[in-house]
Each structure stands twice: as C-alpha cells, then as structure tokens.
Amino acid sequence: MLVKVRGRVLPAMFSPSVRAVARDDAGAALVAVMVVMFVGVIAAVVIAGSVIFAMRTNVENKSDTQAFVSAESGRDMMLQAVMANPCTKSIAASTTSPLYENVSAQFGTDFDHLTDACLSTAASSVIRITATGKGGDGSTTTIVSDYQRAVTYEKQPGGTLAYFAGQFKLTQSTYAGDLVIRTGDYNCNSTTSIDGDLWAPKGSIELSADCHITGSVYANGTITTKGSKALVDKNVVANGEIILESTNGAVGGNVMSGTKVTVKDMTVAGNVQSPIAPDVKTSGLVAGTVTTAPLPGDAFVPTLQAVYDMTTWVDFPSTRSAWGTDVDWRTPSSCTSNITATVAAALAAGTTRVGIDYTACTTAVKIILTASPTITKDVLFLVPPGVKMNVDIQGLTTDSVDRQLFFIHADNVANRAVTCPASVGSGGDEMTQLASGAAKVMLYTPCGITKAPKKEGFRGQYYSGDSGSIKLEQPDFDCQPMTWTPRIDLGCKLAEAPDGSGEIITKLLPPTMLTQTE
C-alpha cells in the first residue's frame, strides 16, 4: 500500500505510526545492551576481586611458608649448636634469609624437668627447641620441637628377665645368661638353674632348695643360703653379711663379705674373708684359708654401681626415624592378621631390613607369624605404647638360625621410666607360642608378660618391665646377643660389658624428633 506524505508517495512501512514502533524497539534494545554491559562490569569486578584476593592469599601463604621454613632453619641451627657444645642454650638471630629469631633450647631428664644446665652426655635426655621464623612481609611463626637424645652402652647387658620389676620370680626354669635384679631382693628356689652370674646391686639374695648358679653371686645387701642343695660354682660376694647354711650345698670359689661370714653347713672350696672374724661352725667346711680382712677393692668387677648403671631401662620410641635409615617400612592391612607374607616380601631398593609399623593401631595388636613363607631379613615389629601387644608365633621358617626378630612395644620416652599406659590394662602383654630354634627373638615391653612363652627354644632377649602386678615368669630361656643399629646392642654377660674391666663405654645416638607444634 502506498501513502502520500508531504507530496511524496511512500510505502506504508514508512508511515509515522511505523516509525514510532521502530523507535520503541530501539529503546528496548538499548536497555538490554545496558543490562548486559552492567552484568559484564559486575562479573569483571567480581573476577578481578577474586584474582586480587587469590594473589593476596598466595602472597600471605608464601610469607607464612617462608616464616615456617625460617623457624625450622633456626631449629636445625640450634640443634647443630647443641651437638657441638652441649651447654649451648641459644643462638643469635639471623640477619639474612632465612630469617629466624628467639631460638632457644632446654634440656632435662624428661619434658617435665627441663632444668639441666647442659645436655647430658652420659645418660639419655630430652631436648626442647623453640624457634621463631620471619616471612617476607614480616609475619612470624613459632615452632616448638621435642627431641630424644638416647645414650646406650656397648654390649649393654640385656636378656635379663624382669630385672626392672619390683619383684621377680623364676621357678622350675633354666636361664642362660647373667641375671641382674636391678632393684629389690631376689629369692632363688624350686629347682632353678641360672647359667651365669647373679647380681643384686641394690638388694639382697637368698638361695634355697635346688637353686644352682653356675657363675658367681653378688649383692649389695646380704646373701643367705637355706634348705638343701643350693649350689654356687664360683664366688659369693656381698657388702652385707653372708650366711651359708644350706645342707648339702656348696660354693666352688671364694666367699667375701664387707661385714661377716658365717658358714654353718655349706662347703666352700676356696677362701673365706670378712672384716669381722668369719665364723666357721664345723671344721673342714672351708678348704681354703679363713681370713679376717676388709673386703678387697676389686671384689666387684664391674662395680655394683656400674652394674646398676649399665642395666638402666632403655626407652624405645614409636617413631620410625629412631630405627635407622635402611629400613623398609611396611604397614599391615590389619592390626590382628597373619603378617608373614608382608614380612617376607622383597625389599625396597636401598634397604636391608624390614620394619612392620603398627603405630596407627588404636586397638590391641596381635602379631601372627606362620611357617610359610620363609623370612630372609631381620625384622622389627613396632607397636604403639597405648595398646596391648600379643605375639603369636604359630610357626617360623627363616633362612638362618641367627635371623633376628624384634617385637618392640614402644615406651613413653618422655619420662625415662618403665611406663605402661592404663589403656593396655592390668594383664600386660602376651606371647602365646614360640616355634623352636627358628630365629633369635627379642621381646621388649614396659607392660610385663602375663602369658609367658612356651618352654621350648626361647633364644634371644627378654626385656620386660612390669605393669604393676606380680608376675610368675618361667620360660626356659637362652640369652643371645642381639643388635639393631642404631638403637639396640645387647649382650648377655656383664663380663662382656664391654670387657669385664668395669669400664662403661657409652654410645651417643643422634637426636630423634618426637613431636613438633606450631
């Protein structure tokens, strides 16, 4: 359709009404464009803000990381200074990156007594290092790191049944190795054979019934024999009085007391000596001389104090780093499953021994070993302090009778004492079975053993404390030297500690980090 406008003929689409509609559509489009632009601006602002926030966060994180790394650098420098000089308690703040300040160290026997002037080089101690690090923006981070510095002895006497307990009994059993009752008294009776020396560096000893000591008997207190057939193949030495009245009993060596010796019914193959005139009730009981004289200075070799020091309880921690760098650590799939296949698997490159780490277990651990497959490496089983340990050796095959298995129920290293957590319970730990002669076994526990191994072929080390109850331990036991570098170097004879001279040779182990807080 055509229309006439101002003398011109135009199509109807250019009529005024059509133009008005066009103008209305253009306005709507403009509004839409403005809305889109507004939304775009908002999105851009949000994205920019997010980017800026992320950049700022990254900068802050970088600074925090720098501060943490600087604090650890200060910690390491402090530890290095302490190792060089055990009396160093602080180091100067750094003036170049990494920046650290307020770095200090404390020492003590445990973390409740950090009052020592210097770090001990003769006894196990703990170290607490506090260090503050600075980041690039001036922010700071402070860390507190706790270390254990363990001291052991060359060929430290081990394998000694429960000498850390307050009371000890060994009844109708055979024990091979020196026996040290570290604190308290000891009564040996009921057909017991100790193939070695018997020591009570802080207590007294009574021998009765069919007790047979193939070595010598030493005590700080008194030594008394009663009943019948008490036999000591070598010497009897005590700071206190010695009374020998065991019918049909005998001493194969000398008898020496710091006070007085009385011989009633027991024969003595050697000499008798004490500062108070010895009293020999019947002529002919003493084959050697009877002398009134002080106790010789070399009567105890090693000295009683040296024996006490050498047999101090050793705390073993549950941290992997304490057990060497060549250990292939493996985590069991269960806290109670048969672990033999995991133990026997091929070693990772660069390792020579196997470690089975149970420290993630929060319930009782049962270590089950069977006869197959064959174990071809030394193995350490590491159990945390707060759970019960049950060693169940149902069978065992190794490539060598001297292969070593270490069952370590870790102790609380912070207090340098025999500590069994209440969570373990009053029953202590167990060893439910032991295959005969397959390997050397070390059983270490601060909780004591309520169910002792079978009386067949226990070879190795039995290193046990007491959970508080009196326990009757009576396995047949063959003490064997065992070594796990750098923590364990245990012998079986005090005469080997190190050479019978009484000298104590200490070994300082590298510090092991226990915890770190920020």
Short mmCIF file of C-alpha atoms in Angstrom, two decimals:
data_model
loop_
_atom_site.label_atom_id
_atom_site.label_comp_id
_atom_site.label_asym_id
_atom_site.label_seq_id
_atom_site.Cartn_x
_atom_site.Cartn_y
_atom_site.Cartn_z
CA MET A 1 0.00 0.00 0.00
CA LEU A 2 1.19 3.50 -0.87
CA VAL A 3 0.59 6.66 1.12
CA LYS A 4 1.17 10.28 0.28
CA VAL A 5 3.28 12.24 2.75
CA ARG A 6 4.18 15.93 2.08
CA GLY A 7 3.58 15.44 -1.56
CA ARG A 8 5.61 12.25 -1.80
CA VAL A 9 4.26 8.79 -2.26
CA LEU A 10 5.90 6.31 0.20
CA PRO A 11 5.31 2.73 1.13
CA ALA A 12 3.06 2.29 4.09
CA MET A 13 6.01 0.95 6.20
CA PHE A 14 7.43 4.48 6.44
CA SER A 15 4.31 5.90 7.82
CA PRO A 16 4.61 7.81 11.15
CA SER A 17 2.96 5.01 13.07
CA VAL A 18 5.52 2.52 11.80
CA ARG A 19 8.44 4.81 12.71
CA ALA A 20 7.10 5.12 16.23
CA VAL A 21 7.13 1.36 16.60
CA ALA A 22 10.69 1.23 15.33
CA ARG A 23 11.74 3.88 17.86
CA ASP A 24 10.13 1.86 20.66
CA ASP A 25 12.07 -1.31 19.65
CA ALA A 26 15.35 0.57 19.57
CA GLY A 27 14.85 1.75 23.15
CA ALA A 28 14.25 -1.76 24.38
CA ALA A 29 17.40 -2.94 22.66
CA LEU A 30 19.37 -0.15 24.30
CA VAL A 31 18.10 -1.18 27.70
CA ALA A 32 19.07 -4.79 27.01
CA VAL A 33 22.53 -3.70 25.94
CA MET A 34 22.91 -1.60 29.08
CA VAL A 35 21.82 -4.53 31.28
CA VAL A 36 24.30 -6.83 29.58
CA MET A 37 27.05 -4.26 30.00
CA PHE A 38 26.15 -3.82 33.66
CA VAL A 39 26.24 -7.54 34.27
CA GLY A 40 29.55 -7.75 32.47
CA VAL A 41 31.01 -4.96 34.59
CA ILE A 42 29.86 -6.70 37.78
CA ALA A 43 31.32 -10.00 36.60
CA ALA A 44 34.60 -8.31 35.73
CA VAL A 45 34.74 -6.62 39.14
CA VAL A 46 33.99 -9.94 40.90
CA ILE A 47 36.59 -11.81 38.88
CA ALA A 48 39.14 -9.08 39.45
CA GLY A 49 38.40 -9.14 43.16
CA SER A 50 38.78 -12.90 43.25
CA VAL A 51 42.06 -12.70 41.39
CA ILE A 52 43.34 -9.97 43.69
CA PHE A 53 42.20 -11.98 46.76
CA ALA A 54 43.87 -15.10 45.42
CA MET A 55 47.04 -13.16 44.72
CA ARG A 56 46.95 -11.66 48.19
CA THR A 57 46.30 -15.08 49.74
CA ASN A 58 49.14 -16.60 47.78
CA VAL A 59 51.42 -13.83 48.93
CA GLU A 60 50.33 -14.39 52.53
CA ASN A 61 50.71 -18.16 52.20
CA LYS A 62 54.13 -17.66 50.69
CA SER A 63 55.08 -15.43 53.58
CA ASP A 64 53.69 -17.93 56.12
CA THR A 65 55.61 -20.74 54.43
CA GLN A 66 58.75 -18.63 54.46
CA ALA A 67 58.24 -17.98 58.18
CA PHE A 68 57.74 -21.69 58.90
CA VAL A 69 60.80 -22.71 56.86
CA SER A 70 62.84 -20.00 58.58
CA ALA A 71 61.72 -21.28 62.00
CA GLU A 72 62.78 -24.81 61.06
CA SER A 73 66.11 -23.43 59.86
CA GLY A 74 66.59 -21.82 63.26
CA ARG A 75 65.64 -25.11 64.93
CA ASP A 76 68.23 -27.01 62.88
CA MET A 77 70.93 -24.45 63.63
CA MET A 78 70.12 -24.67 67.34
CA LEU A 79 70.32 -28.47 67.32
CA GLN A 80 73.61 -28.29 65.46
CA ALA A 81 74.96 -25.87 68.07
CA VAL A 82 73.86 -28.14 70.94
CA MET A 83 75.57 -31.15 69.36
CA ALA A 84 78.78 -29.13 69.06
CA ASN A 85 78.52 -27.73 72.60
CA PRO A 86 76.02 -29.43 74.97
CA CYS A 87 75.79 -26.32 77.15
CA THR A 88 74.57 -24.01 74.34
CA LYS A 89 71.07 -22.78 75.11
CA SER A 90 70.53 -20.10 72.45
CA ILE A 91 71.84 -18.80 69.14
CA ALA A 92 71.88 -15.31 67.63
CA ALA A 93 69.09 -14.17 65.33
CA SER A 94 69.91 -14.37 61.63
CA THR A 95 70.31 -11.18 59.59
CA THR A 96 69.98 -12.80 56.18
CA SER A 97 67.42 -15.18 54.73
CA PRO A 98 66.21 -17.47 56.21
CA LEU A 99 65.31 -15.04 58.99
CA TYR A 100 64.87 -16.54 62.46
CA GLU A 101 64.99 -15.15 65.99
CA ASN A 102 64.35 -16.07 69.64
CA VAL A 103 65.86 -19.53 69.16
CA SER A 104 66.50 -21.38 72.42
CA ALA A 105 66.96 -24.89 73.82
CA GLN A 106 66.10 -26.61 77.10
CA PHE A 107 67.44 -29.91 78.42
CA GLY A 108 66.38 -32.39 81.07
CA THR A 109 65.80 -35.98 82.06
CA ASP A 110 62.24 -35.66 80.77
CA PHE A 111 59.91 -32.95 79.48
CA ASP A 112 58.59 -32.20 82.97
CA HIS A 113 62.10 -31.38 84.20
CA LEU A 114 63.78 -29.20 81.58
CA THR A 115 66.16 -27.64 84.08
CA ASP A 116 69.60 -29.06 83.22
CA ALA A 117 72.37 -26.57 82.56
CA CYS A 118 73.82 -28.76 79.81
CA LEU A 119 72.70 -31.70 77.72
CA SER A 120 73.93 -34.89 79.41
CA THR A 121 76.48 -36.97 77.52
CA ALA A 122 76.29 -39.85 79.99
CA ALA A 123 72.55 -40.50 80.23
CA SER A 124 69.54 -40.35 77.97
CA SER A 125 67.96 -36.89 77.88
CA VAL A 126 65.41 -34.81 76.04
CA ILE A 127 65.76 -31.51 74.17
CA ARG A 128 63.08 -28.89 73.57
CA ILE A 129 63.87 -26.24 70.94
CA THR A 130 61.75 -23.12 70.41
CA ALA A 131 62.32 -21.04 67.28
CA THR A 132 60.56 -18.10 65.55
CA GLY A 133 60.84 -17.56 61.80
CA LYS A 134 60.02 -14.45 59.72
CA GLY A 135 58.31 -14.26 56.33
CA GLY A 136 58.86 -11.75 53.55
CA ASP A 137 56.08 -9.47 54.81
CA GLY A 138 57.32 -9.54 58.39
CA SER A 139 54.84 -12.18 59.58
CA THR A 140 56.19 -14.68 62.12
CA THR A 141 55.72 -18.36 63.01
CA THR A 142 56.94 -20.04 66.20
CA ILE A 143 57.55 -23.77 66.46
CA VAL A 144 58.34 -25.99 69.46
CA SER A 145 60.24 -29.19 68.64
CA ASP A 146 60.89 -32.04 71.10
CA TYR A 147 63.79 -34.47 70.64
CA GLN A 148 65.11 -37.51 72.46
CA ARG A 149 68.87 -37.90 72.80
CA ALA A 150 69.42 -41.54 73.76
CA VAL A 151 72.58 -42.91 75.35
CA THR A 152 73.27 -46.63 75.26
CA TYR A 153 76.21 -48.81 76.24
CA GLU A 154 78.33 -51.11 74.15
CA LYS A 155 77.14 -54.67 74.72
CA GLN A 156 74.69 -53.41 77.31
CA PRO A 157 73.52 -56.35 79.42
CA GLY A 158 70.12 -57.46 78.24
CA GLY A 159 68.04 -60.58 78.01
CA THR A 160 67.52 -60.44 81.74
CA LEU A 161 64.07 -61.46 82.89
CA ALA A 162 62.14 -58.65 84.57
CA TYR A 163 65.06 -57.04 86.31
CA PHE A 164 63.15 -53.76 86.06
CA ALA A 165 60.25 -55.05 88.11
CA GLY A 166 59.93 -54.61 91.87
CA GLN A 167 59.60 -58.36 92.41
CA PHE A 168 60.82 -61.23 90.31
CA LYS A 169 60.36 -64.99 90.34
CA LEU A 170 62.00 -67.67 88.22
CA THR A 171 60.68 -71.06 89.25
CA GLN A 172 61.50 -74.52 87.89
CA SER A 173 63.26 -72.99 84.93
CA THR A 174 66.62 -72.75 83.21
CA TYR A 175 68.02 -69.33 82.45
CA ALA A 176 71.17 -68.87 80.35
CA GLY A 177 72.90 -65.52 80.85
CA ASP A 178 73.79 -63.21 83.71
CA LEU A 179 70.75 -62.25 85.78
CA VAL A 180 70.56 -58.77 87.30
CA ILE A 181 67.81 -57.98 89.78
CA ARG A 182 68.29 -54.25 89.40
CA THR A 183 66.22 -53.13 92.40
CA GLY A 184 64.94 -55.14 95.32
CA ASP A 185 65.74 -58.61 96.65
CA TYR A 186 65.74 -62.00 94.97
CA ASN A 187 64.86 -65.49 96.20
CA CYS A 188 66.09 -68.35 94.01
CA ASN A 189 64.37 -71.66 94.72
CA SER A 190 62.44 -74.66 93.36
CA THR A 191 64.91 -76.34 91.01
CA THR A 192 66.07 -73.25 89.22
CA SER A 193 69.27 -73.11 87.19
CA ILE A 194 70.93 -69.83 86.25
CA ASP A 195 73.76 -70.41 83.81
CA GLY A 196 75.69 -67.24 84.55
CA ASP A 197 76.27 -64.70 87.32
CA LEU A 198 73.54 -63.44 89.64
CA TRP A 199 73.57 -59.77 90.72
CA ALA A 200 71.52 -57.68 93.15
CA PRO A 201 73.25 -54.26 93.02
CA LYS A 202 70.64 -52.65 95.33
CA GLY A 203 69.28 -55.63 97.27
CA SER A 204 69.87 -58.98 98.94
CA ILE A 205 69.80 -62.60 97.68
CA GLU A 206 68.51 -65.82 99.19
CA LEU A 207 69.35 -69.20 97.67
CA SER A 208 67.40 -72.26 98.70
CA ALA A 209 66.05 -75.66 97.58
CA ASP A 210 67.76 -76.76 94.36
CA CYS A 211 68.92 -73.36 93.14
CA HIS A 212 72.07 -73.70 91.05
CA ILE A 213 74.16 -70.71 89.95
CA THR A 214 76.91 -71.74 87.53
CA GLY A 215 78.74 -68.41 87.93
CA SER A 216 79.17 -66.08 90.93
CA VAL A 217 76.64 -64.36 93.20
CA TYR A 218 76.98 -60.64 94.02
CA ALA A 219 74.80 -58.48 96.30
CA ASN A 220 74.88 -55.07 97.89
CA GLY A 221 72.93 -56.41 100.87
CA THR A 222 73.11 -59.87 102.40
CA ILE A 223 73.46 -63.31 100.84
CA THR A 224 71.84 -66.26 102.61
CA THR A 225 71.58 -69.92 101.67
CA LYS A 226 68.93 -72.17 103.18
CA GLY A 227 67.36 -75.59 102.67
CA SER A 228 69.35 -78.10 100.69
CA LYS A 229 71.42 -78.32 97.53
CA ALA A 230 71.98 -74.62 96.95
CA LEU A 231 74.98 -74.56 94.65
CA VAL A 232 77.24 -71.71 93.52
CA ASP A 233 80.01 -72.85 91.20
CA LYS A 234 82.18 -69.74 91.61
CA ASN A 235 82.33 -66.87 94.16
CA VAL A 236 79.90 -65.43 96.71
CA VAL A 237 80.47 -61.69 97.37
CA ALA A 238 78.37 -59.19 99.37
CA ASN A 239 78.74 -55.85 101.07
CA GLY A 240 76.45 -57.19 103.78
CA GLU A 241 76.58 -60.35 105.86
CA ILE A 242 76.87 -63.79 104.25
CA ILE A 243 75.28 -66.78 106.00
CA LEU A 244 75.82 -70.22 104.41
CA GLU A 245 73.58 -72.89 105.92
CA SER A 246 72.34 -74.98 103.02
CA THR A 247 72.54 -78.69 103.78
CA ASN A 248 74.43 -80.49 101.01
CA GLY A 249 75.10 -77.10 99.40
CA ALA A 250 78.46 -75.94 98.11
CA VAL A 251 80.45 -72.91 96.92
CA GLY A 252 83.06 -73.67 94.29
CA GLY A 253 85.08 -70.45 94.77
CA ASN A 254 85.75 -67.81 97.42
CA VAL A 255 83.38 -66.18 99.93
CA MET A 256 83.93 -62.49 100.74
CA SER A 257 81.79 -60.14 102.86
CA GLY A 258 82.00 -56.49 103.82
CA THR A 259 80.80 -57.35 107.34
CA LYS A 260 80.86 -61.02 108.42
CA VAL A 261 80.75 -64.55 107.01
CA THR A 262 79.08 -67.42 108.85
CA VAL A 263 79.49 -70.97 107.49
CA LYS A 264 77.16 -73.50 109.11
CA ASP A 265 76.52 -76.47 106.83
CA MET A 266 77.77 -75.47 103.36
CA THR A 267 81.18 -76.44 102.00
CA VAL A 268 83.48 -73.81 100.48
CA ALA A 269 86.18 -74.87 98.03
CA GLY A 270 88.04 -71.54 98.18
CA ASN A 271 88.86 -68.94 100.83
CA VAL A 272 86.61 -67.13 103.34
CA GLN A 273 87.22 -63.49 104.21
CA SER A 274 85.45 -60.71 106.15
CA PRO A 275 86.46 -57.74 108.38
CA ILE A 276 84.75 -59.37 111.36
CA ALA A 277 86.31 -62.75 112.05
CA PRO A 278 84.49 -65.36 109.96
CA ASP A 279 82.54 -67.94 111.95
CA VAL A 280 83.01 -71.47 110.58
CA LYS A 281 80.80 -73.75 112.67
CA THR A 282 82.29 -77.08 111.64
CA SER A 283 85.89 -77.95 110.86
CA GLY A 284 86.53 -79.00 107.32
CA LEU A 285 83.76 -76.94 105.69
CA VAL A 286 86.29 -74.49 104.23
CA ALA A 287 89.02 -75.97 102.05
CA GLY A 288 90.98 -72.69 101.71
CA THR A 289 92.10 -70.09 104.24
CA VAL A 290 89.86 -68.21 106.67
CA THR A 291 91.00 -64.57 106.90
CA THR A 292 89.93 -61.53 108.90
CA ALA A 293 90.37 -58.67 106.41
CA PRO A 294 88.38 -55.88 104.71
CA LEU A 295 86.55 -56.57 101.50
CA PRO A 296 89.07 -56.10 98.65
CA GLY A 297 88.58 -53.13 96.36
CA ASP A 298 88.28 -55.39 93.32
CA ALA A 299 85.73 -57.74 94.88
CA PHE A 300 83.04 -56.49 92.47
CA VAL A 301 84.10 -56.35 88.82
CA PRO A 302 82.31 -54.46 87.38
CA THR A 303 81.35 -52.44 90.45
CA LEU A 304 77.80 -52.64 91.80
CA GLN A 305 77.19 -49.05 90.68
CA ALA A 306 78.49 -49.87 87.20
CA VAL A 307 76.13 -52.85 87.01
CA TYR A 308 73.23 -50.66 88.11
CA ASP A 309 74.12 -48.01 85.52
CA MET A 310 74.61 -50.48 82.69
CA THR A 311 71.26 -52.09 83.30
CA THR A 312 69.23 -48.90 83.30
CA TRP A 313 65.91 -49.16 81.49
CA VAL A 314 66.15 -48.11 77.85
CA ASP A 315 63.17 -46.26 76.39
CA PHE A 316 62.38 -47.27 72.83
CA PRO A 317 60.20 -44.77 70.89
CA SER A 318 57.49 -45.43 68.32
CA THR A 319 58.94 -43.05 65.71
CA ARG A 320 60.30 -44.71 62.57
CA SER A 321 63.25 -42.35 62.29
CA ALA A 322 64.75 -43.72 65.50
CA TRP A 323 65.34 -47.14 63.97
CA GLY A 324 67.71 -46.36 61.11
CA THR A 325 67.60 -45.19 57.51
CA ASP A 326 67.92 -48.57 55.79
CA VAL A 327 64.58 -49.96 56.99
CA ASP A 328 61.85 -50.92 54.52
CA TRP A 329 58.76 -49.88 56.49
CA ARG A 330 55.50 -51.66 55.78
CA THR A 331 52.04 -51.05 57.24
CA PRO A 332 49.91 -54.13 57.93
CA SER A 333 46.44 -54.32 56.42
CA SER A 334 45.05 -55.32 59.81
CA CYS A 335 46.16 -55.00 63.42
CA THR A 336 45.50 -58.70 64.03
CA SER A 337 46.11 -60.54 60.75
CA ASN A 338 48.80 -63.03 59.71
CA ILE A 339 51.74 -60.81 58.81
CA THR A 340 54.18 -63.44 57.47
CA ALA A 341 53.70 -62.72 53.76
CA THR A 342 54.14 -58.98 54.31
CA VAL A 343 57.32 -59.62 56.27
CA ALA A 344 58.76 -61.96 53.64
CA ALA A 345 58.12 -59.69 50.62
CA ALA A 346 61.11 -58.43 48.63
CA LEU A 347 62.98 -55.43 50.00
CA ALA A 348 62.68 -51.96 48.52
CA ALA A 349 65.80 -50.63 46.82
CA GLY A 350 68.39 -49.24 49.21
CA THR A 351 67.08 -51.08 52.29
CA THR A 352 68.47 -54.06 54.18
CA ARG A 353 65.92 -54.71 56.94
CA VAL A 354 62.16 -54.83 57.34
CA GLY A 355 60.02 -52.74 59.70
CA ILE A 356 56.35 -53.54 60.35
CA ASP A 357 54.64 -50.39 61.59
CA TYR A 358 51.60 -50.95 63.82
CA THR A 359 51.65 -47.42 65.26
CA ALA A 360 48.37 -46.47 63.56
CA CYS A 361 46.56 -49.19 65.54
CA THR A 362 44.26 -47.94 68.30
CA THR A 363 43.13 -51.39 69.44
CA ALA A 364 45.05 -54.46 70.60
CA VAL A 365 47.77 -55.67 68.23
CA LYS A 366 48.18 -59.39 67.55
CA ILE A 367 51.29 -60.25 65.56
CA ILE A 368 50.76 -63.62 63.89
CA LEU A 369 53.63 -65.46 62.19
CA THR A 370 53.43 -68.84 60.49
CA ALA A 371 55.92 -71.28 58.97
CA SER A 372 55.46 -70.06 55.40
CA PRO A 373 56.76 -68.11 53.56
CA THR A 374 60.42 -68.00 54.65
CA ILE A 375 61.71 -64.85 56.37
CA THR A 376 65.07 -63.80 54.94
CA LYS A 377 65.78 -60.46 56.67
CA ASP A 378 65.95 -59.10 60.20
CA VAL A 379 62.55 -57.67 61.15
CA LEU A 380 61.34 -55.13 63.70
CA PHE A 381 57.66 -55.02 64.72
CA LEU A 382 56.79 -51.59 66.13
CA VAL A 383 53.72 -51.38 68.38
CA PRO A 384 52.50 -48.05 69.87
CA PRO A 385 52.52 -47.52 73.67
CA GLY A 386 48.76 -47.29 74.25
CA VAL A 387 47.63 -50.73 73.03
CA LYS A 388 48.15 -54.32 74.16
CA MET A 389 50.67 -56.49 72.28
CA ASN A 390 50.19 -60.21 71.68
CA VAL A 391 52.94 -62.08 69.84
CA ASP A 392 51.61 -65.32 68.36
CA ILE A 393 54.35 -67.29 66.62
CA GLN A 394 52.44 -70.28 65.32
CA GLY A 395 55.39 -71.37 63.23
CA LEU A 396 58.51 -69.82 61.82
CA THR A 397 60.88 -70.50 58.97
CA THR A 398 63.96 -68.38 58.39
CA ASP A 399 66.99 -68.70 56.15
CA SER A 400 69.29 -68.58 59.20
CA VAL A 401 69.06 -69.64 62.84
CA ASP A 402 70.59 -66.25 63.69
CA ARG A 403 67.93 -64.21 61.88
CA GLN A 404 66.67 -61.58 64.35
CA LEU A 405 63.06 -60.64 65.13
CA PHE A 406 62.41 -57.65 67.39
CA PHE A 407 58.96 -57.21 68.94
CA ILE A 408 59.01 -53.67 70.36
CA HIS A 409 56.07 -52.41 72.44
CA ALA A 410 57.23 -48.78 72.46
CA ASP A 411 57.52 -46.95 75.76
CA ASN A 412 56.87 -43.34 76.73
CA VAL A 413 60.30 -41.82 76.09
CA ALA A 414 59.44 -38.54 77.79
CA ASN A 415 59.94 -39.76 81.35
CA ARG A 416 62.87 -42.23 81.21
CA ALA A 417 60.95 -44.79 83.23
CA VAL A 418 59.14 -48.07 82.77
CA THR A 419 55.68 -46.82 81.80
CA CYS A 420 52.71 -48.99 80.88
CA PRO A 421 49.64 -46.92 79.89
CA ALA A 422 46.38 -47.69 81.66
CA SER A 423 44.78 -48.35 78.27
CA VAL A 424 46.82 -51.57 77.98
CA GLY A 425 45.10 -52.98 81.06
CA SER A 426 46.42 -54.85 84.08
CA GLY A 427 47.05 -58.01 82.09
CA GLY A 428 50.15 -56.75 80.33
CA ASP A 429 51.32 -58.30 77.05
CA GLU A 430 51.41 -61.91 75.86
CA MET A 431 53.49 -64.30 73.84
CA THR A 432 51.17 -67.17 73.14
CA GLN A 433 53.55 -69.52 71.34
CA LEU A 434 57.13 -69.80 70.19
CA ALA A 435 58.48 -72.01 67.45
CA SER A 436 61.65 -73.80 68.49
CA GLY A 437 65.05 -72.52 67.41
CA ALA A 438 63.92 -70.78 64.23
CA ALA A 439 65.42 -67.36 64.97
CA LYS A 440 66.64 -65.09 67.70
CA VAL A 441 63.72 -63.21 69.25
CA MET A 442 63.67 -60.03 71.31
CA LEU A 443 60.56 -59.25 73.30
CA TYR A 444 60.55 -55.67 74.65
CA THR A 445 57.65 -54.39 76.72
CA PRO A 446 57.20 -51.97 79.62
CA CYS A 447 53.95 -53.75 80.50
CA GLY A 448 55.22 -57.14 81.60
CA ILE A 449 54.17 -60.54 80.32
CA THR A 450 51.27 -62.41 81.88
CA LYS A 451 51.32 -65.31 79.45
CA ALA A 452 54.87 -66.43 79.08
CA PRO A 453 56.38 -68.21 76.05
CA LYS A 454 56.35 -71.96 75.81
CA LYS A 455 59.26 -73.72 77.48
CA GLU A 456 60.99 -74.54 74.25
CA GLY A 457 63.70 -72.68 72.49
CA PHE A 458 63.33 -69.05 73.59
CA ARG A 459 66.58 -67.69 72.16
CA GLY A 460 67.40 -64.00 72.25
CA GLN A 461 66.47 -61.15 74.57
CA TYR A 462 63.65 -60.82 77.08
CA TYR A 463 63.48 -57.13 78.05
CA SER A 464 60.46 -56.56 80.21
CA GLY A 465 59.19 -54.16 82.82
CA ASP A 466 56.15 -54.68 84.98
CA SER A 467 52.65 -53.29 84.59
CA GLY A 468 52.18 -53.25 88.36
CA SER A 469 51.13 -56.78 89.24
CA ILE A 470 53.48 -59.55 90.37
CA LYS A 471 54.05 -61.98 87.55
CA LEU A 472 55.38 -65.52 87.53
CA GLU A 473 57.78 -65.80 84.61
CA GLN A 474 59.17 -69.25 83.96
CA PRO A 475 60.18 -69.88 80.37
CA ASP A 476 63.34 -71.78 79.54
CA PHE A 477 65.49 -69.02 78.14
CA ASP A 478 68.73 -68.92 76.18
CA CYS A 479 70.10 -65.39 76.14
CA GLN A 480 71.72 -64.38 72.84
CA PRO A 481 73.40 -61.08 71.84
CA MET A 482 71.18 -59.04 69.51
CA THR A 483 71.83 -55.86 67.55
CA TRP A 484 69.65 -53.42 65.65
CA THR A 485 71.66 -50.35 64.66
CA PRO A 486 71.47 -47.66 65.96
CA ARG A 487 69.21 -48.49 68.92
CA ILE A 488 69.95 -51.97 70.20
CA ASP A 489 73.29 -53.52 71.20
CA LEU A 490 72.51 -56.06 73.92
CA GLY A 491 74.82 -58.71 75.31
CA CYS A 492 74.22 -61.48 77.83
CA LYS A 493 77.19 -61.26 80.18
CA LEU A 494 78.33 -58.41 82.38
CA ALA A 495 81.85 -59.62 81.72
CA GLU A 496 81.26 -58.57 78.11
CA ALA A 497 80.14 -55.09 79.07
CA PRO A 498 82.45 -54.26 77.47
CA ASP A 499 85.46 -56.33 78.57
CA GLY A 500 84.95 -57.25 82.21
CA SER A 501 87.07 -54.34 83.44
CA GLY A 502 84.07 -52.48 84.84
CA GLU A 503 84.53 -49.58 82.43
CA ILE A 504 81.31 -48.28 80.91
CA ILE A 505 81.61 -47.30 77.26
CA THR A 506 78.70 -45.10 76.23
CA LYS A 507 77.27 -44.62 72.77
CA LEU A 508 75.56 -41.31 71.99
CA LEU A 509 72.76 -41.75 69.48
CA PRO A 510 71.65 -38.97 67.11
CA PRO A 511 68.69 -36.94 68.41
CA THR A 512 65.31 -38.20 67.26
CA MET A 513 62.38 -35.79 66.82
CA LEU A 514 59.35 -36.90 68.80
CA THR A 515 56.86 -34.07 68.22
CA GLN A 516 56.63 -30.58 66.71
CA THR A 517 53.92 -27.99 67.29
CA GLU A 518 53.33 -24.64 65.63
#
